[in-house]
Short mmCIF file of C-alpha atoms and ligand atoms in Angstrom, two decimals:
data_model
loop_
_atom_site.label_atom_id
_atom_site.label_comp_id
_atom_site.label_asym_id
_atom_site.label_seq_id
_atom_site.Cartn_x
_atom_site.Cartn_y
_atom_site.Cartn_z
CA UNK A 1 0.00 0.00 0.00
CA UNK A 2 1.25 3.51 -0.86
CA UNK A 3 0.08 7.14 -1.12
CA UNK A 4 -1.61 6.35 -4.46
CA UNK A 5 -3.87 3.83 -2.69
CA UNK A 6 -4.76 6.47 -0.09
CA UNK A 7 -5.64 9.00 -2.80
CA UNK A 8 -7.72 6.41 -4.66
CA UNK A 9 -9.52 5.39 -1.43
CA UNK A 10 -10.33 9.03 -0.62
CA UNK A 11 -11.69 9.55 -4.15
CA UNK A 12 -13.92 6.47 -3.78
CA UNK A 13 -15.30 7.84 -0.49
CA UNK A 14 -15.97 11.22 -2.18
CA UNK A 15 -17.98 9.40 -4.87
CA UNK A 16 -20.11 7.71 -2.20
CA UNK A 17 -18.23 4.39 -2.22
CA UNK A 18 -17.29 2.03 0.60
CA UNK A 19 -13.67 1.66 1.70
CA UNK A 20 -12.36 -0.69 4.39
CA UNK A 21 -9.38 0.70 6.28
CA UNK A 22 -7.21 -0.33 9.23
CA UNK A 23 -7.41 1.36 12.60
CA UNK A 24 -5.32 0.46 15.64
CA UNK A 25 -8.33 -1.39 17.12
CA UNK A 26 -10.04 -3.28 14.26
CA UNK A 27 -10.68 -2.64 10.55
CA UNK A 28 -13.48 -0.17 9.81
CA UNK A 29 -15.83 -0.13 6.81
CA UNK A 30 -15.97 3.53 5.83
CA UNK A 31 -18.41 5.80 4.01
CA UNK A 32 -18.65 9.60 3.70
CA UNK A 33 -20.49 10.55 6.93
CA UNK A 34 -22.01 13.60 5.19
CA UNK A 35 -23.53 11.50 2.37
CA UNK A 36 -26.80 9.81 3.47
CA UNK A 37 -26.92 7.54 0.39
CA UNK A 38 -23.39 6.27 1.05
CA UNK A 39 -24.20 5.60 4.72
CA UNK A 40 -27.40 3.83 3.67
CA UNK A 41 -25.39 1.52 1.42
CA UNK A 42 -22.98 0.92 4.30
CA UNK A 43 -25.83 -0.32 6.49
CA UNK A 44 -27.18 -2.51 3.70
CA UNK A 45 -23.82 -4.17 3.03
CA UNK A 46 -23.17 -4.68 6.74
CA UNK A 47 -26.76 -5.96 7.20
CA UNK A 48 -26.96 -3.61 10.16
CA UNK A 49 -30.36 -2.53 11.53
CA UNK A 50 -30.83 1.17 10.70
CA UNK A 51 -31.51 2.24 14.30
CA UNK A 52 -27.92 1.39 15.32
CA UNK A 53 -25.60 4.41 15.14
CA UNK A 54 -22.09 4.36 13.63
CA UNK A 55 -18.92 6.11 14.79
CA UNK A 56 -17.72 9.14 12.80
CA UNK A 57 -13.92 9.04 12.45
CA UNK A 58 -12.12 12.38 12.33
CA UNK A 59 -8.61 13.51 11.39
CA UNK A 60 -8.23 15.67 14.51
CA UNK A 61 -10.01 16.74 17.68
CA UNK A 62 -10.69 20.26 16.34
CA UNK A 63 -13.37 18.75 14.07
CA UNK A 64 -15.38 17.65 17.13
CA UNK A 65 -17.23 20.98 17.26
CA UNK A 66 -18.45 20.49 13.67
CA UNK A 67 -20.22 17.23 14.59
CA UNK A 68 -21.21 17.93 18.20
CA UNK A 69 -23.67 20.58 19.33
CA UNK A 70 -21.48 21.41 22.31
CA UNK A 71 -18.15 20.02 23.44
CA UNK A 72 -18.27 19.63 27.23
CA UNK A 73 -15.14 19.89 29.38
CA UNK A 74 -15.09 16.13 29.95
CA UNK A 75 -14.88 15.56 26.17
CA UNK A 76 -12.06 18.10 25.80
CA UNK A 77 -10.08 16.48 28.60
CA UNK A 78 -10.48 12.96 27.23
CA UNK A 79 -9.70 14.02 23.65
CA UNK A 80 -6.57 15.84 24.82
CA UNK A 81 -5.41 12.84 26.85
CA UNK A 82 -6.27 9.93 24.53
CA UNK A 83 -6.71 11.09 20.90
CA UNK A 84 -5.52 9.95 18.51
CA UNK A 85 -6.29 6.56 20.04
CA UNK A 86 -8.72 3.74 20.86
CA UNK A 87 -11.42 5.90 22.46
CA UNK A 88 -14.88 6.84 21.15
CA UNK A 89 -16.80 9.74 22.69
CA UNK A 90 -20.60 10.06 22.55
CA UNK A 91 -21.74 13.69 22.38
CA UNK A 92 -24.92 15.62 21.64
CA UNK A 93 -25.07 15.79 17.85
CA UNK A 94 -24.96 18.98 15.78
CA UNK A 95 -28.21 19.67 13.90
CA UNK A 96 -26.81 18.84 10.44
CA UNK A 97 -25.65 15.31 11.33
CA UNK A 98 -27.47 12.62 9.35
CA UNK A 99 -30.06 10.42 11.04
CA UNK A 100 -28.39 7.63 9.05
CA UNK A 101 -25.23 8.14 11.13
CA UNK A 102 -26.86 8.60 14.53
CA UNK A 103 -29.56 5.97 14.12
CA UNK A 104 -32.05 8.80 14.66
CA UNK A 105 -30.72 9.47 18.17
CA UNK A 106 -29.77 12.85 19.61
CA UNK A 107 -26.13 11.86 19.98
CA UNK A 108 -23.15 11.19 17.73
CA UNK A 109 -20.12 8.95 18.33
CA UNK A 110 -16.72 10.46 17.44
CA UNK A 111 -13.22 9.00 17.31
CA UNK A 112 -9.80 10.15 16.11
CA UNK A 113 -7.93 6.92 15.33
CA UNK A 114 -4.14 6.62 15.72
CA UNK A 115 -3.33 4.18 12.89
CA UNK A 116 -1.11 5.97 10.34
CA UNK A 117 -3.14 4.61 7.39
CA UNK A 118 -6.43 5.73 8.95
CA UNK A 119 -4.90 9.14 9.61
CA UNK A 120 -3.57 9.42 6.06
CA UNK A 121 -7.00 8.50 4.67
CA UNK A 122 -8.77 11.01 6.93
CA UNK A 123 -6.32 13.73 5.90
CA UNK A 124 -6.72 12.96 2.18
CA UNK A 125 -10.52 12.78 2.49
CA UNK A 126 -10.87 15.87 4.65
CA UNK A 127 -14.28 15.08 6.19
CA UNK A 128 -15.72 12.64 8.68
CA UNK A 129 -15.74 8.94 7.81
CA UNK A 130 -18.65 6.93 9.20
CA UNK A 131 -17.25 3.49 9.94
CA UNK A 132 -18.53 0.53 11.91
CA UNK A 133 -16.25 -2.47 12.36
CA UNK A 134 -15.75 -4.22 9.00
CA UNK A 135 -17.85 -7.32 9.66
CA UNK A 136 -21.45 -8.37 9.01
CA UNK A 137 -23.75 -7.36 11.85
CA UNK A 138 -23.32 -9.44 15.02
CA UNK A 139 -20.26 -11.28 13.70
CA UNK A 140 -16.58 -11.25 14.65
CA UNK A 141 -14.74 -8.01 13.97
CA UNK A 142 -11.98 -8.05 11.35
CA UNK A 143 -8.39 -7.51 12.49
CA UNK A 144 -6.74 -8.26 9.13
CA UNK A 145 -7.52 -7.25 5.55
CA UNK A 146 -8.12 -10.87 4.53
CA UNK A 147 -10.90 -11.10 7.17
CA UNK A 148 -12.54 -8.07 5.54
CA UNK A 149 -12.32 -9.66 2.09
CA UNK A 150 -13.75 -12.94 3.41
CA UNK A 151 -16.60 -11.01 4.97
CA UNK A 152 -17.58 -8.71 2.09
CA UNK A 153 -15.89 -9.84 -1.15
CA UNK A 154 -16.96 -7.66 -4.06
CA UNK A 155 -19.71 -5.91 -2.07
CA UNK A 156 -17.29 -3.15 -1.10
CA UNK A 157 -15.18 -0.93 -3.34
CA UNK A 158 -11.68 -0.92 -1.83
CA UNK A 159 -9.65 -2.44 1.02
CA UNK A 160 -6.60 -0.63 2.40
CA UNK A 161 -4.40 -3.47 3.60
CA UNK A 162 -1.98 -2.69 6.43
CA UNK A 163 -1.68 -6.14 7.97
CA UNK A 164 -2.87 -6.95 11.49
CA UNK A 165 -4.37 -4.38 13.89
CA UNK A 166 -2.31 -3.67 17.04
CA UNK A 167 -5.03 -3.60 19.69
CA UNK A 168 -7.35 -6.22 18.22
CA UNK A 169 -10.57 -5.30 20.03
CA UNK A 170 -12.88 -2.32 19.50
CA UNK A 171 -12.43 1.11 21.11
CA UNK A 172 -13.51 2.04 24.63
CA UNK A 173 -16.77 4.04 24.39
CA UNK A 174 -17.51 6.82 26.88
CA UNK A 175 -20.79 8.74 26.87
CA UNK A 176 -20.14 12.41 27.68
CA UNK A 177 -23.49 13.60 26.30
CA UNK A 178 -24.95 14.22 29.76
CA UNK A 179 -23.55 15.52 33.07
CA UNK A 180 -22.33 12.12 34.27
CA UNK A 181 -19.80 10.40 31.98
CA UNK A 182 -20.54 6.69 31.56
CA UNK A 183 -18.54 3.75 30.22
CA UNK A 184 -20.65 2.16 27.44
CA UNK A 185 -18.13 -0.36 26.10
CA UNK A 186 -14.87 -1.44 27.77
CA UNK A 187 -11.73 -1.52 25.65
CA UNK A 188 -7.95 -1.55 25.92
CA UNK A 189 -8.07 1.96 27.39
CA UNK A 190 -9.19 1.21 30.96
CA UNK A 191 -12.02 2.87 32.90
CA UNK A 192 -9.53 3.70 35.65
CA UNK A 193 -7.32 5.67 33.21
CA UNK A 194 -10.37 7.61 32.03
CA UNK A 195 -11.47 8.32 35.61
CA UNK A 196 -7.99 9.61 36.44
CA UNK A 197 -8.19 12.17 33.60
CA UNK A 198 -11.79 13.15 34.40
CA UNK A 199 -11.13 13.37 38.13
CA UNK A 200 -14.46 11.62 38.78
CA UNK A 201 -15.88 8.11 38.70
CA UNK A 202 -17.56 6.79 35.56
CA UNK A 203 -21.18 5.72 35.82
CA UNK A 204 -22.34 2.36 34.56
CA UNK A 205 -24.61 2.89 31.54
CA UNK A 206 -28.07 3.82 32.82
CA UNK A 207 -31.40 3.16 31.18
CA UNK A 208 -31.21 6.66 29.64
CA UNK A 209 -27.83 5.95 28.04
CA UNK A 210 -27.77 5.92 24.24
CA UNK A 211 -28.25 2.54 22.62
CA UNK A 212 -25.09 0.73 21.63
CA UNK A 213 -25.53 -2.48 19.67
CA UNK A 214 -22.00 -3.44 20.75
CA UNK A 215 -23.62 -3.85 24.16
CA UNK A 216 -26.29 -6.27 22.92
CA UNK A 217 -26.17 -9.60 24.74
CA UNK A 218 -25.18 -11.52 21.60
CA UNK A 219 -22.56 -9.81 19.45
CA UNK A 220 -19.04 -10.40 18.13
CA UNK A 221 -20.09 -14.03 17.70
CA UNK A 222 -18.66 -16.94 15.67
CA UNK A 223 -21.12 -19.26 13.86
CA UNK A 224 -20.13 -22.20 16.10
CA UNK A 225 -21.78 -22.06 19.55
CA UNK A 226 -19.30 -20.69 22.08
CA UNK A 227 -19.19 -21.49 25.77
CA UNK A 228 -17.15 -19.62 28.37
CA UNK A 229 -15.88 -22.01 31.05
CA UNK A 230 -13.96 -21.37 34.31
CA UNK A 231 -10.40 -22.77 34.13
CA UNK A 232 -11.16 -25.24 36.92
CA UNK A 233 -14.17 -26.70 35.03
CA UNK A 234 -12.54 -26.92 31.59
CA UNK A 235 -11.19 -30.47 31.99
CA UNK A 236 -14.53 -31.94 33.11
CA UNK A 237 -16.49 -30.09 30.44
CA UNK A 238 -14.08 -31.28 27.77
CA UNK A 239 -14.21 -34.92 28.88
CA UNK A 240 -18.02 -34.83 28.96
CA UNK A 241 -18.25 -33.48 25.40
CA UNK A 242 -15.61 -35.82 23.97
CA UNK A 243 -17.30 -38.80 25.63
CA UNK A 244 -20.58 -37.87 23.97
CA UNK A 245 -18.75 -37.86 20.64
CA UNK A 246 -18.71 -34.10 20.07
CA UNK A 247 -16.00 -32.31 18.14
CA UNK A 248 -14.63 -29.61 20.41
CA UNK A 249 -12.52 -26.51 19.72
CA UNK A 250 -10.79 -24.96 22.72
CA UNK A 251 -9.23 -21.55 23.31
CA UNK A 252 -7.22 -21.83 26.51
CA UNK A 253 -4.35 -20.19 28.36
CA UNK A 254 -2.77 -23.55 29.03
CA UNK A 255 -1.26 -26.17 26.74
CA UNK A 256 -3.04 -29.21 25.31
CA UNK A 257 -3.76 -31.67 28.16
CA UNK A 258 -4.77 -34.68 26.03
CA UNK A 259 -4.78 -35.74 22.41
CA UNK A 260 -7.97 -36.62 20.56
CA UNK A 261 -9.02 -36.63 16.91
CA UNK A 262 -12.16 -34.79 18.01
CA UNK A 263 -10.23 -31.99 19.68
CA UNK A 264 -8.83 -28.76 18.21
CA UNK A 265 -6.78 -26.86 20.79
CA UNK A 266 -5.43 -23.31 20.59
CA UNK A 267 -3.23 -21.89 23.34
CA UNK A 268 -3.74 -18.12 23.60
CA UNK A 269 -1.17 -15.61 24.90
CA UNK A 270 -1.24 -15.18 28.70
CA UNK A 271 -0.81 -11.37 28.61
CA UNK A 272 -4.16 -9.57 28.20
CA UNK A 273 -2.96 -7.19 25.45
CA UNK A 274 -1.52 -10.06 23.40
CA UNK A 275 -4.65 -12.15 23.97
CA UNK A 276 -6.78 -9.24 22.69
CA UNK A 277 -4.51 -8.75 19.68
CA UNK A 278 -5.11 -12.36 18.60
CA UNK A 279 -8.69 -12.79 19.87
CA UNK A 280 -10.77 -12.38 16.69
CA UNK A 281 -8.25 -14.17 14.46
CA UNK A 282 -8.22 -17.06 16.96
CA UNK A 283 -12.02 -17.24 17.10
CA UNK A 284 -12.22 -17.14 13.29
CA UNK A 285 -9.73 -19.99 13.09
CA UNK A 286 -11.60 -22.11 15.66
CA UNK A 287 -14.89 -21.31 13.92
CA UNK A 288 -13.51 -22.86 10.71
CA UNK A 289 -12.48 -26.07 12.50
CA UNK A 290 -15.99 -27.56 11.94
CA UNK A 291 -16.56 -28.35 15.61
CA UNK A 292 -19.84 -28.65 17.50
CA UNK A 293 -18.78 -26.19 20.15
CA UNK A 294 -16.00 -23.74 21.01
CA UNK A 295 -14.97 -23.86 24.68
CA UNK A 296 -13.14 -20.78 25.92
CA UNK A 297 -11.27 -20.77 29.22
CA UNK A 298 -12.51 -17.76 31.19
CA UNK A 299 -9.66 -15.22 31.54
CA UNK A 300 -8.59 -13.86 34.96
CA UNK A 301 -10.87 -11.34 36.70
CA UNK A 302 -8.36 -8.44 36.86
CA UNK A 303 -9.13 -5.05 35.16
CA UNK A 304 -6.82 -5.51 32.15
CA UNK A 305 -8.98 -8.49 31.12
CA UNK A 306 -12.35 -6.65 31.39
CA UNK A 307 -12.69 -5.81 27.68
CA UNK A 308 -11.65 -9.28 26.49
CA UNK A 309 -14.06 -10.95 28.93
CA UNK A 310 -16.83 -8.59 27.78
CA UNK A 311 -16.31 -9.65 24.12
CA UNK A 312 -16.16 -13.34 25.09
CA UNK A 313 -19.41 -13.06 27.08
CA UNK A 314 -21.16 -11.51 24.09
CA UNK A 315 -19.71 -14.09 21.74
CA UNK A 316 -21.19 -16.71 24.08
CA UNK A 317 -24.59 -14.96 24.08
O1 LIG B 401 -12.71 0.47 17.52
C1 LIG B 401 -13.81 0.79 17.08
O2 LIG B 401 -14.63 1.44 17.74
C2 LIG B 401 -14.12 0.37 15.65
C3 LIG B 401 -13.20 1.11 14.69
C4 LIG B 401 -13.51 0.82 13.25
O3 LIG B 401 -13.27 2.48 14.95
N1 LIG B 401 -15.49 0.63 15.32
C5 LIG B 401 -16.52 -0.05 15.85
O4 LIG B 401 -17.73 0.30 15.32
O5 LIG B 401 -16.39 -0.92 16.70
P1 LIG B 401 -19.08 -0.52 15.59
O6 LIG B 401 -20.10 0.15 14.76
O7 LIG B 401 -18.86 -1.95 15.36
O8 LIG B 401 -19.36 -0.23 17.08
C6 LIG B 401 -19.58 1.11 17.44
C7 LIG B 401 -20.37 1.19 18.69
C8 LIG B 401 -21.73 0.57 18.53
O9 LIG B 401 -22.00 -0.19 19.69
C9 LIG B 401 -22.61 1.78 18.41
O10 LIG B 401 -23.90 1.55 18.89
C10 LIG B 401 -21.89 2.80 19.27
O11 LIG B 401 -20.56 2.57 18.98
N2 LIG B 401 -22.29 4.14 18.89
C11 LIG B 401 -21.98 4.82 17.77
N3 LIG B 401 -22.60 6.01 17.77
C12 LIG B 401 -23.31 6.08 18.90
C13 LIG B 401 -24.19 7.04 19.47
N4 LIG B 401 -24.48 8.18 18.88
N5 LIG B 401 -24.76 6.75 20.66
C14 LIG B 401 -24.48 5.60 21.27
N6 LIG B 401 -23.68 4.66 20.79
C15 LIG B 401 -23.11 4.89 19.62
MG1 LIG B 402 -18.92 -3.87 15.44
#
């Protein structure tokens, strides 16, 4: 990939086309956020229900005031501390923002990504790029260009390929649209780091919080049924399934305890950040192993595992 690809991708966005691009979290599927027809096509290709808002990606934090009605102090502080980076802020929307982008809600999600290719694309394009994760609705996010191609084939116009994403799981989402900032989706950037910058505790999302489909009970899911199992119960669960002649795929922190033709075993990295980096690629791989079930060893309970455990819970439904 070179500057010519970036220029071509920006031109496709300007014409209302769909471009997949890498961010430091996961690949996004982008459309011109100011073009309702382009965003409509984005929803259709993603098979995403229209009431579910998408994040608008920006080249810099100064553009926040174009998309948000007001930029509260909390938003300024968080943008200054963490942008460009894996953080999405939910703000009251400016009047001109498309219903297609906001899902008809009064808020808009904004993020300035750190990935150099995303930044180059945003600079070349100039405007806001509406981009959900580059996967069909409810499915595993894409952390490599080949996952995007598998997912969408010729339904999209261009894929900017920059290899694997560093973080591997989606951005942390913080709602700053009302007086009390709330954590809507955990990510690599921890709640505690956000609280330190804000100087106040984050609320859990209340019933008045904006809807986030990433917080639906079933999301980020492989096609094979997935079960999250405590480490201490993994052996028994495995024996039970193998004895009843099931084919089992396992994602564990430990090494293979027994050999069986019915067993596919993947040992994941023991550091949370490395585990997250590999998570979706690992689940895609296990999903292709034609097993009856995917067993995942539940990660430790400490804060750095919160986002990974959240994604695994949703994958389990
Ligand atoms: O890391 C990420 O956030 C990636 C990369 C591509 O930026 N994007 C991503 O997009 O994960 P998506 O659409 O898969 O998830 C975005 C989440 C959804 O749960 C959506 O509901 C929420 O952000 N969201 C977007 N705009 C919102 C709004 N105005 N109010 C509430 N939630 C919003
Ligand atoms: Mg998504």
